[in-house]
PDB file of C-alpha atoms in Angstrom:
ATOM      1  CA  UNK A   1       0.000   0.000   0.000  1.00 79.00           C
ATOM      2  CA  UNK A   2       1.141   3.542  -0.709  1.00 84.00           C
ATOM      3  CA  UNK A   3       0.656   5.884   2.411  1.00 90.00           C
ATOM      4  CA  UNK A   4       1.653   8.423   4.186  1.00 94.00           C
ATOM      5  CA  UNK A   5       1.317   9.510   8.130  1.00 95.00           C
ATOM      6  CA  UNK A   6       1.542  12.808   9.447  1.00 96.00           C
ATOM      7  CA  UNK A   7       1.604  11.371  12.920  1.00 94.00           C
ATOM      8  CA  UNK A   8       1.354  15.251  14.999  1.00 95.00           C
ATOM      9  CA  UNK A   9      -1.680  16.574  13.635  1.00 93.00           C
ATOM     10  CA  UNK A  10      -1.079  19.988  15.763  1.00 94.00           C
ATOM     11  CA  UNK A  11       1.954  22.023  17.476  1.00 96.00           C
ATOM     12  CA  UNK A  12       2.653  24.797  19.118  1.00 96.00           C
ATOM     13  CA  UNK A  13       5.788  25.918  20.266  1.00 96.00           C
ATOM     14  CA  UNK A  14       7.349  29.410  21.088  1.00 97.00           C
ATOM     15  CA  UNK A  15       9.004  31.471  18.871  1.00 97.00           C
ATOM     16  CA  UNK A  16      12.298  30.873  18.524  1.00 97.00           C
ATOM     17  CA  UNK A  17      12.050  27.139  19.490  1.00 97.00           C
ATOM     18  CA  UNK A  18      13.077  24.451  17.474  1.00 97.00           C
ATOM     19  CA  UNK A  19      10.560  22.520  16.267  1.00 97.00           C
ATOM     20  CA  UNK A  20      10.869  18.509  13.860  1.00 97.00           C
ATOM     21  CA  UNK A  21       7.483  17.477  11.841  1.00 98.00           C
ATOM     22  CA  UNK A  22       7.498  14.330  11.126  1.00 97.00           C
ATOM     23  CA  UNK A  23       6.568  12.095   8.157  1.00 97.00           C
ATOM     24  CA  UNK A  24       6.592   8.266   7.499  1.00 98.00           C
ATOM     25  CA  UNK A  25       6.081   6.463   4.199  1.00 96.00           C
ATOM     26  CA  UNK A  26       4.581   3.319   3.045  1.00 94.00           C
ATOM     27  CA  UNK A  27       5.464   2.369  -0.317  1.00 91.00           C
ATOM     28  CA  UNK A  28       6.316  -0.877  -2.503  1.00 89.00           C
ATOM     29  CA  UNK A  29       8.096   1.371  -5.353  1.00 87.00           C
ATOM     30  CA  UNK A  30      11.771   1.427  -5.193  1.00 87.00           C
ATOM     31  CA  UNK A  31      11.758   5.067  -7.039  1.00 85.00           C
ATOM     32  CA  UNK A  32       9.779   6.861  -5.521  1.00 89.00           C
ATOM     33  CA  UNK A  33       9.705  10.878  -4.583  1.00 89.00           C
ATOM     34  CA  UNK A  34       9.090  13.053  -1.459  1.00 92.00           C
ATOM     35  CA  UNK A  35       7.755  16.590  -1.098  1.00 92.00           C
ATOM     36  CA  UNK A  36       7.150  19.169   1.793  1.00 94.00           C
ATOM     37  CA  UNK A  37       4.454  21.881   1.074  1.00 92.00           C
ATOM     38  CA  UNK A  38       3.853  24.781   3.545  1.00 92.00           C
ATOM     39  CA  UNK A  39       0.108  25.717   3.285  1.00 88.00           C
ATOM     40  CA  UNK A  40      -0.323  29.608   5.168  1.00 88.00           C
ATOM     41  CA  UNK A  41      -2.963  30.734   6.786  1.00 85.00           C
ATOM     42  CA  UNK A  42      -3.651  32.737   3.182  1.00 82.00           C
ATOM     43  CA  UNK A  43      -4.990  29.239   1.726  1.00 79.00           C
ATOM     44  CA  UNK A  44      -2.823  28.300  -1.036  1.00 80.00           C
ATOM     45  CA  UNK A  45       0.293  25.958  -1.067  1.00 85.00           C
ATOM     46  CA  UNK A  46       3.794  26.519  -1.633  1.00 86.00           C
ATOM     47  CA  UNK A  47       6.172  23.538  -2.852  1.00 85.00           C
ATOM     48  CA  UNK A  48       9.112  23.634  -0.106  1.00 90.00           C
ATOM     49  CA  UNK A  49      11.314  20.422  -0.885  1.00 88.00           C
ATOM     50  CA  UNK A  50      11.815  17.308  -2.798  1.00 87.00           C
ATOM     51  CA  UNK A  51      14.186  14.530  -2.646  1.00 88.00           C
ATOM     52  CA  UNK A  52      14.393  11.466  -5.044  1.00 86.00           C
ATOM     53  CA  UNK A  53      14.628   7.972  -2.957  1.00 88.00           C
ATOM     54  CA  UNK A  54      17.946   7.409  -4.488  1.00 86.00           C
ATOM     55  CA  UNK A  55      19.118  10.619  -2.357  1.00 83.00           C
ATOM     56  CA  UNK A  56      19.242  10.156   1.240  1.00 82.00           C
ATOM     57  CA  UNK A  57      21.585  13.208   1.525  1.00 81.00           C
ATOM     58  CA  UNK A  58      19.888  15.373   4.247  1.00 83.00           C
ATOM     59  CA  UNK A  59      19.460  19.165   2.938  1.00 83.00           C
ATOM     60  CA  UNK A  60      19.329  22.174   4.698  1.00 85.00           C
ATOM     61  CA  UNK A  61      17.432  25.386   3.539  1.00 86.00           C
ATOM     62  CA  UNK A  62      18.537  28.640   5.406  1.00 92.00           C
ATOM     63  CA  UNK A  63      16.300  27.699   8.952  1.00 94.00           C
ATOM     64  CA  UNK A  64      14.664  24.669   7.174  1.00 94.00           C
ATOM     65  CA  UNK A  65      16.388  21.179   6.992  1.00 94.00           C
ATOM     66  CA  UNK A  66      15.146  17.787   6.245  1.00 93.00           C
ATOM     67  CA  UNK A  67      15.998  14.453   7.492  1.00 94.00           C
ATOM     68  CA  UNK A  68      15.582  11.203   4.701  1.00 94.00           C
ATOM     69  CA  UNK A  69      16.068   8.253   6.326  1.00 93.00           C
ATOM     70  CA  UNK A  70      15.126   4.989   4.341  1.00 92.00           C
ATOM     71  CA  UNK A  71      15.706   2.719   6.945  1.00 92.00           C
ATOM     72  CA  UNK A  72      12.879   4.383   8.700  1.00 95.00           C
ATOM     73  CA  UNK A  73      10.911   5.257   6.014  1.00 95.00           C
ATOM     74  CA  UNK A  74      11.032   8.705   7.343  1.00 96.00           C
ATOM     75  CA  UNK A  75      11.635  12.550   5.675  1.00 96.00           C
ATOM     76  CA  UNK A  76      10.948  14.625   8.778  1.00 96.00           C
ATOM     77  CA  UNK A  77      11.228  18.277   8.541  1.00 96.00           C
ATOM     78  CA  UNK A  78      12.946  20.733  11.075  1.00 96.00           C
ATOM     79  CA  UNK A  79      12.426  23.818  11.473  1.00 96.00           C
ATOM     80  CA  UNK A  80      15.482  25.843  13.407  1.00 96.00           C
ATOM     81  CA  UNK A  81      14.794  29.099  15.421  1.00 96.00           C
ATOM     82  CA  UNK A  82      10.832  29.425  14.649  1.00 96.00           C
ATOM     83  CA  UNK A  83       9.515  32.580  13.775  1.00 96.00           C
ATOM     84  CA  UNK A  84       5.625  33.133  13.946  1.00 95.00           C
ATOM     85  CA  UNK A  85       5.642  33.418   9.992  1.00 95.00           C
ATOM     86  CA  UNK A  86       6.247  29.776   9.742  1.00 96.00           C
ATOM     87  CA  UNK A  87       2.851  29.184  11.302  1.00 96.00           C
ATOM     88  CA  UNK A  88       0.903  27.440   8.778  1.00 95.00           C
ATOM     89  CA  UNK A  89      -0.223  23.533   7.913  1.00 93.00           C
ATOM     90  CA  UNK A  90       2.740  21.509   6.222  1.00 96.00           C
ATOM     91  CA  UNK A  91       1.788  18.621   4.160  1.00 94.00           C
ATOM     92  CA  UNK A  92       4.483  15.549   3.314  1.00 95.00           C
ATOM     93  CA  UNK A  93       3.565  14.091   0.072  1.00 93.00           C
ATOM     94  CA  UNK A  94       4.955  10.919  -1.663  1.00 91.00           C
ATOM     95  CA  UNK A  95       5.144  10.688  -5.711  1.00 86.00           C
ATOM     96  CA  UNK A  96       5.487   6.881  -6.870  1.00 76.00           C
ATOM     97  CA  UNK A  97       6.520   5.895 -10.637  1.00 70.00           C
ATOM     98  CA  UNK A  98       4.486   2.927 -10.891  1.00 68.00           C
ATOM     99  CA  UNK A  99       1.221   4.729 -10.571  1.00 67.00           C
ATOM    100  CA  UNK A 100       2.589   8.321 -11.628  1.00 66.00           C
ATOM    101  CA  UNK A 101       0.317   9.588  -8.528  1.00 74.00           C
ATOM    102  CA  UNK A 102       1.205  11.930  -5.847  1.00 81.00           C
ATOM    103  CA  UNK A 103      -0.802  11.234  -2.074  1.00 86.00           C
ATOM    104  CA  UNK A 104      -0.663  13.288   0.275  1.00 90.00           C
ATOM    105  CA  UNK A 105      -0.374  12.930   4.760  1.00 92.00           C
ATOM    106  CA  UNK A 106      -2.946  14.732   6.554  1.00 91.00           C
ATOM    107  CA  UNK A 107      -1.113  17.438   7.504  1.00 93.00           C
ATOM    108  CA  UNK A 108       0.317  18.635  10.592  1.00 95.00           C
ATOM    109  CA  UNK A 109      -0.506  22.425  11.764  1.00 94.00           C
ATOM    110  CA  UNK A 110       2.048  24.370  12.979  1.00 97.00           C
ATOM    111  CA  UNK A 111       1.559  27.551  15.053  1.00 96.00           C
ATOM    112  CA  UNK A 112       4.295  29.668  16.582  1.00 96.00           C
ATOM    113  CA  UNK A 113       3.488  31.944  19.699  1.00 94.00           C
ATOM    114  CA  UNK A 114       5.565  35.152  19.691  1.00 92.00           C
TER     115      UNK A 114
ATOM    116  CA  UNK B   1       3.422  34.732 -14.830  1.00 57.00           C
ATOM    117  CA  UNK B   2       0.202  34.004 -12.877  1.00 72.00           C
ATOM    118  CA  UNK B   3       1.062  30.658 -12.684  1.00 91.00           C
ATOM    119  CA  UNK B   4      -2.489  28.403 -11.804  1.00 93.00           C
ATOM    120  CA  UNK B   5      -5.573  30.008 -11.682  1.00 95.00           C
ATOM    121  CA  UNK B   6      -8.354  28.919 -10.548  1.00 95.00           C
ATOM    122  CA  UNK B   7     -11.788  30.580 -10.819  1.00 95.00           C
ATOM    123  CA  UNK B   8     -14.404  31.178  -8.924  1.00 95.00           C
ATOM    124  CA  UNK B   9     -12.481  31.228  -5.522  1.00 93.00           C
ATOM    125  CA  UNK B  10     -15.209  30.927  -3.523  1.00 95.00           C
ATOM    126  CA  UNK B  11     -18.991  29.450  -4.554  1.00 95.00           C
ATOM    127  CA  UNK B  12     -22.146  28.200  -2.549  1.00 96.00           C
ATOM    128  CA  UNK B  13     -24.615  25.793  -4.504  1.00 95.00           C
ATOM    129  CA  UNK B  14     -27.603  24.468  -3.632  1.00 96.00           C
ATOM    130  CA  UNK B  15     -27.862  20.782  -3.326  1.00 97.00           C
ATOM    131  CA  UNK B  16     -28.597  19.147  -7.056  1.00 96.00           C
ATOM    132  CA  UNK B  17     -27.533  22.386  -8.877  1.00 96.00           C
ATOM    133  CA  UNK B  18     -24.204  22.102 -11.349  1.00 95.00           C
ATOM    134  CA  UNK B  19     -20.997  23.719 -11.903  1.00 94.00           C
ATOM    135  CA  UNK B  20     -17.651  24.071 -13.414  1.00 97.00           C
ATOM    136  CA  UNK B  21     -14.607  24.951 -11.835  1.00 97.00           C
ATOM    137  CA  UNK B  22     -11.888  26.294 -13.705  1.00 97.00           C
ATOM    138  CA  UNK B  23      -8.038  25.768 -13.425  1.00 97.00           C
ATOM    139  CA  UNK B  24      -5.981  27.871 -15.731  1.00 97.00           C
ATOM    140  CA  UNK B  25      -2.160  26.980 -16.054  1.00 96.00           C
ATOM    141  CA  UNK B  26       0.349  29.348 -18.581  1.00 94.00           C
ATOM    142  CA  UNK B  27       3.377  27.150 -17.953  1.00 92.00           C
ATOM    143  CA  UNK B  28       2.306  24.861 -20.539  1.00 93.00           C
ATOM    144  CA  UNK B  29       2.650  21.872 -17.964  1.00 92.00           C
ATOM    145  CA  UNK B  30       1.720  18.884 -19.490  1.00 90.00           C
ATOM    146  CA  UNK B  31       0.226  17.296 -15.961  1.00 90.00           C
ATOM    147  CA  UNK B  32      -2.666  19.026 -14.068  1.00 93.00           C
ATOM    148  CA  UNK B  33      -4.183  17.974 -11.379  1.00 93.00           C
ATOM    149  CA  UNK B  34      -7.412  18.608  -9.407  1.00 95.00           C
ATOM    150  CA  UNK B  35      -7.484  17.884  -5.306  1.00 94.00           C
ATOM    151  CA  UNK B  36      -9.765  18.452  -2.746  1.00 94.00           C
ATOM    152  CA  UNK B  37      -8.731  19.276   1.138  1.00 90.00           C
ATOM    153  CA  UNK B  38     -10.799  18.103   3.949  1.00 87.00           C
ATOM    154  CA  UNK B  39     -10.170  18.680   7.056  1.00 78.00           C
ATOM    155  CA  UNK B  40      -8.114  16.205   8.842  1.00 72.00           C
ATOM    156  CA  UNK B  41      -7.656  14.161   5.396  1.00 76.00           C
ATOM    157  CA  UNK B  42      -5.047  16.084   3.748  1.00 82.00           C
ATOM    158  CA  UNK B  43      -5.455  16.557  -0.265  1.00 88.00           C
ATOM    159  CA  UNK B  44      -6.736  13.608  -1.758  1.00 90.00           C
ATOM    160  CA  UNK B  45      -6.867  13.253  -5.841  1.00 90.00           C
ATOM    161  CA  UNK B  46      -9.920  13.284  -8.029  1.00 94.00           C
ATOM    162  CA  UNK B  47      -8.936  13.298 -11.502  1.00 94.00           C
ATOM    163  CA  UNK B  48      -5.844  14.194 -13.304  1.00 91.00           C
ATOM    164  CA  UNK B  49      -4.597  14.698 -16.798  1.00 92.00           C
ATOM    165  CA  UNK B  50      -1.216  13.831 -18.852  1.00 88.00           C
ATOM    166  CA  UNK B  51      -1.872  15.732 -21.541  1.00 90.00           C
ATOM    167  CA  UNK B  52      -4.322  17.627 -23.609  1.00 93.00           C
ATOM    168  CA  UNK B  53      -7.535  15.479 -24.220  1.00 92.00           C
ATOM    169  CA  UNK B  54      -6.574  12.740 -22.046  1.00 92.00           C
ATOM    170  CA  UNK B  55      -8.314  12.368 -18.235  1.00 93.00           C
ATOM    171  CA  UNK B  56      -7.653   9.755 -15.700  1.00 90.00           C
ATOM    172  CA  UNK B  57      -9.548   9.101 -12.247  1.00 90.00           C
ATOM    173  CA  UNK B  58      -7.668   9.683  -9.176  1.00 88.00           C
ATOM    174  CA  UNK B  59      -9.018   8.607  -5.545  1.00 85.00           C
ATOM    175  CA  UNK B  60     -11.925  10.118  -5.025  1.00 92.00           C
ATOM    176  CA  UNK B  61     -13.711  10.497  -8.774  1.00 94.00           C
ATOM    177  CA  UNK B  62     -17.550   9.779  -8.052  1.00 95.00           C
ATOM    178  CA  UNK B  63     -19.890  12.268  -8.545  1.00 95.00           C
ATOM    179  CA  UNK B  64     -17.189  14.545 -10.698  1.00 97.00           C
ATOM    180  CA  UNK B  65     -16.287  14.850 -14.525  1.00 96.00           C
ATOM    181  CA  UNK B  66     -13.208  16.516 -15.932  1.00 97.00           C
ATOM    182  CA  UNK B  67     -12.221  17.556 -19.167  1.00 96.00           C
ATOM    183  CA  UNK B  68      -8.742  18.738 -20.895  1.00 96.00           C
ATOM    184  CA  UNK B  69     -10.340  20.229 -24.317  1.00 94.00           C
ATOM    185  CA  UNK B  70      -6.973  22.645 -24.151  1.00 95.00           C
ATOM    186  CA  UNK B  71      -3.281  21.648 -22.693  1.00 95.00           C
ATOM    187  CA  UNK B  72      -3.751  24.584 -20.576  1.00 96.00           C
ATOM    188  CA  UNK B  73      -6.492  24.167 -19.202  1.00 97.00           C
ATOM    189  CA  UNK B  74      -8.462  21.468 -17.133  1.00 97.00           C
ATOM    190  CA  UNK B  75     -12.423  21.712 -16.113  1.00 97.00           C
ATOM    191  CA  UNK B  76     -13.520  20.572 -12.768  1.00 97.00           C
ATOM    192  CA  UNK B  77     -17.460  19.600 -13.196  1.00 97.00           C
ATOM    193  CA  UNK B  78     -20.086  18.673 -10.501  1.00 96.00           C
ATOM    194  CA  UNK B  79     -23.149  17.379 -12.142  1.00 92.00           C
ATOM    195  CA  UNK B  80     -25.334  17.684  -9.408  1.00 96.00           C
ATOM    196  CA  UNK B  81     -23.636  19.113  -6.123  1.00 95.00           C
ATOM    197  CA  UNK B  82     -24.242  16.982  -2.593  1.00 96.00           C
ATOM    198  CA  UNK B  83     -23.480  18.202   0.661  1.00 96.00           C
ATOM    199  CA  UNK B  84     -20.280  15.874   0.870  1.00 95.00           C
ATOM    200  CA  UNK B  85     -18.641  18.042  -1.518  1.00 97.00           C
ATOM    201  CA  UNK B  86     -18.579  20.403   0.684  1.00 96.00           C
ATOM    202  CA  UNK B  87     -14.549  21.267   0.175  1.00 96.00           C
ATOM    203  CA  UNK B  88     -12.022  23.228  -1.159  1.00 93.00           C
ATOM    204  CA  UNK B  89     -10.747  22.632  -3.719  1.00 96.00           C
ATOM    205  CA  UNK B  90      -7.387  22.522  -5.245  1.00 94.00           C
ATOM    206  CA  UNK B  91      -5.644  22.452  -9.420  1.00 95.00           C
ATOM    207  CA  UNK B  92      -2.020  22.046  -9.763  1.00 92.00           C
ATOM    208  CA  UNK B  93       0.297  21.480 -12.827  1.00 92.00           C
ATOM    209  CA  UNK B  94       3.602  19.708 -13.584  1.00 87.00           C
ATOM    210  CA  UNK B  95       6.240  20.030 -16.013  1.00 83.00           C
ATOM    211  CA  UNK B  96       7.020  16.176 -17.662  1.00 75.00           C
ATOM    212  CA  UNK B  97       9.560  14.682 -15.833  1.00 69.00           C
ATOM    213  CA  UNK B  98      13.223  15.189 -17.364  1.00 65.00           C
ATOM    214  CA  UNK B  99      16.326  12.650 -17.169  1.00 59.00           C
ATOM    215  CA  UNK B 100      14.370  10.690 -14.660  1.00 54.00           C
ATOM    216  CA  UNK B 101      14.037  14.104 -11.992  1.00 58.00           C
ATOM    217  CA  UNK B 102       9.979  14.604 -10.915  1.00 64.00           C
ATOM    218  CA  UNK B 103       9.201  17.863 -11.446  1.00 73.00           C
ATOM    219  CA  UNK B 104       7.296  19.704  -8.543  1.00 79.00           C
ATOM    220  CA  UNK B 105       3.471  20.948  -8.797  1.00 84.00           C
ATOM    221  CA  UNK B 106       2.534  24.027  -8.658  1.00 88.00           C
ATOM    222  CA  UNK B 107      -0.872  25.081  -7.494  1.00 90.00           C
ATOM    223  CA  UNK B 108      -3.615  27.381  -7.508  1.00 91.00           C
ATOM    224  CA  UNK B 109      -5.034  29.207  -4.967  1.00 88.00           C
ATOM    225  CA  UNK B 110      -7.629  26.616  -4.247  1.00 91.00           C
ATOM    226  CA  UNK B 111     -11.771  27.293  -4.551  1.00 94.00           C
ATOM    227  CA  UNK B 112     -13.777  27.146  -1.375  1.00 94.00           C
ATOM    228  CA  UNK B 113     -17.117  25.380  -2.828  1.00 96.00           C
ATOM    229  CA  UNK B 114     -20.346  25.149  -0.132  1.00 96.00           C
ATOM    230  CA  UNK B 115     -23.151  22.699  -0.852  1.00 96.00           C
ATOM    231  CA  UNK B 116     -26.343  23.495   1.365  1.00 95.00           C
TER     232      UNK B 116
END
């Protein structure tokens, strides 16, 4: 089956805190892709990240870095020194060849207190 | 570069009645996509397209028709709108993949569509 969790469904954490969303995959593919997408409070989504299951390089992004662990099945997403304009819902997706689909986890909302 | 458009952004039918929703793309992506986003349940598929005049059903098809008359373009229809459709609603495109990368998708704005 092709799935994937967004275990934390909210958090809320102080600004300036660090702060790790997670995101587990279930998939039979051996090439296979995996997205971030930061949805603000403004509605519409913004593409953040994606990595290519041959990669398991981590990345890092200015305050944004993202863990790819295959062993796990995991591509969790930290966020370093929060600010309150990273409040929003972030949504892990997972592309697989065989089906040329994209599904998407449920999301998990973050929200930064100042 | 506007990118995906999608019009109306917001809409409130009456149970029965019938409407198209409209995703613009001037990227000419080949892929386009249309979600919808319920709470709780992330975005889940409905139909998409791989090119102009070709449609495909995604998770969640029943009780929706698309069409791709024009590559940039792609028609969301509900032929007669039920409470549970209740949603907003999302259109995104994608470039072809190239020298086996997956290209991102982009997305519109999203439509906020009420059934009563």
């Amino acid at each position: 089956a092709q799935k994937v969790t967004q275990a934390q469904t909210e958090i809320s954490v102080v600004e300036k805190e660090d702060v790790t969303l997670d995101c587990v995959y279930e998939t039979r593919d051996t090439t296979y892709y995996l997205f971030w997408y930061k949805q603000p409070p403004s509605g519409e989504l913004v593409f953040l990240i994606r990595r290519n299951s041959f990669d398991e390089q981590n990345e890092i992004s200015g305050r944004y870095s993202w863990n790819f662990q295959k062993s796990t099945s995991s591509f969790n997403f930290t966020i370093t020194a929060s600010q309150v304009v990273d409040s929003a819902v972030y949504f892990c997706a997972l592309f697989y060849s065989s089906a040329s689909k994209i599904i998407f986890g449920s999301g998990t909302r973050l929200s930064i207190r100042p | 570069n506007a990118g995906v458009t999608q019009t109306p952004k917001f809409r409130v039918l009456k149970t029965g009645q019938s409407m198209t929703l409209l995703c613009a793309q001037d990227m000419n992506h080949e892929y386009m996509y249309w979600y919808r986003q319920d709470p709780g349940m992330g975005l889940r598929l409905i139909h998409y397209s791989v090119g102009e005049g070709t449609t495909a059903k995604g998770e969640v098809p029943d009780g929706y028709n698309v069409s791709r008359l024009k590559k940039q373009n792609f028609l969301l229809g509900l032929e007669s709108a039920a409470p549970s459709q209740t949603s907003v609603y999302f259109c995104a495109s994608r470039n072809q993949d190239r020298g086996g990368s997956n290209q991102p998708q982009h997305f519109g704005d999203g439509t906020r569509l009420s059934i009563l």
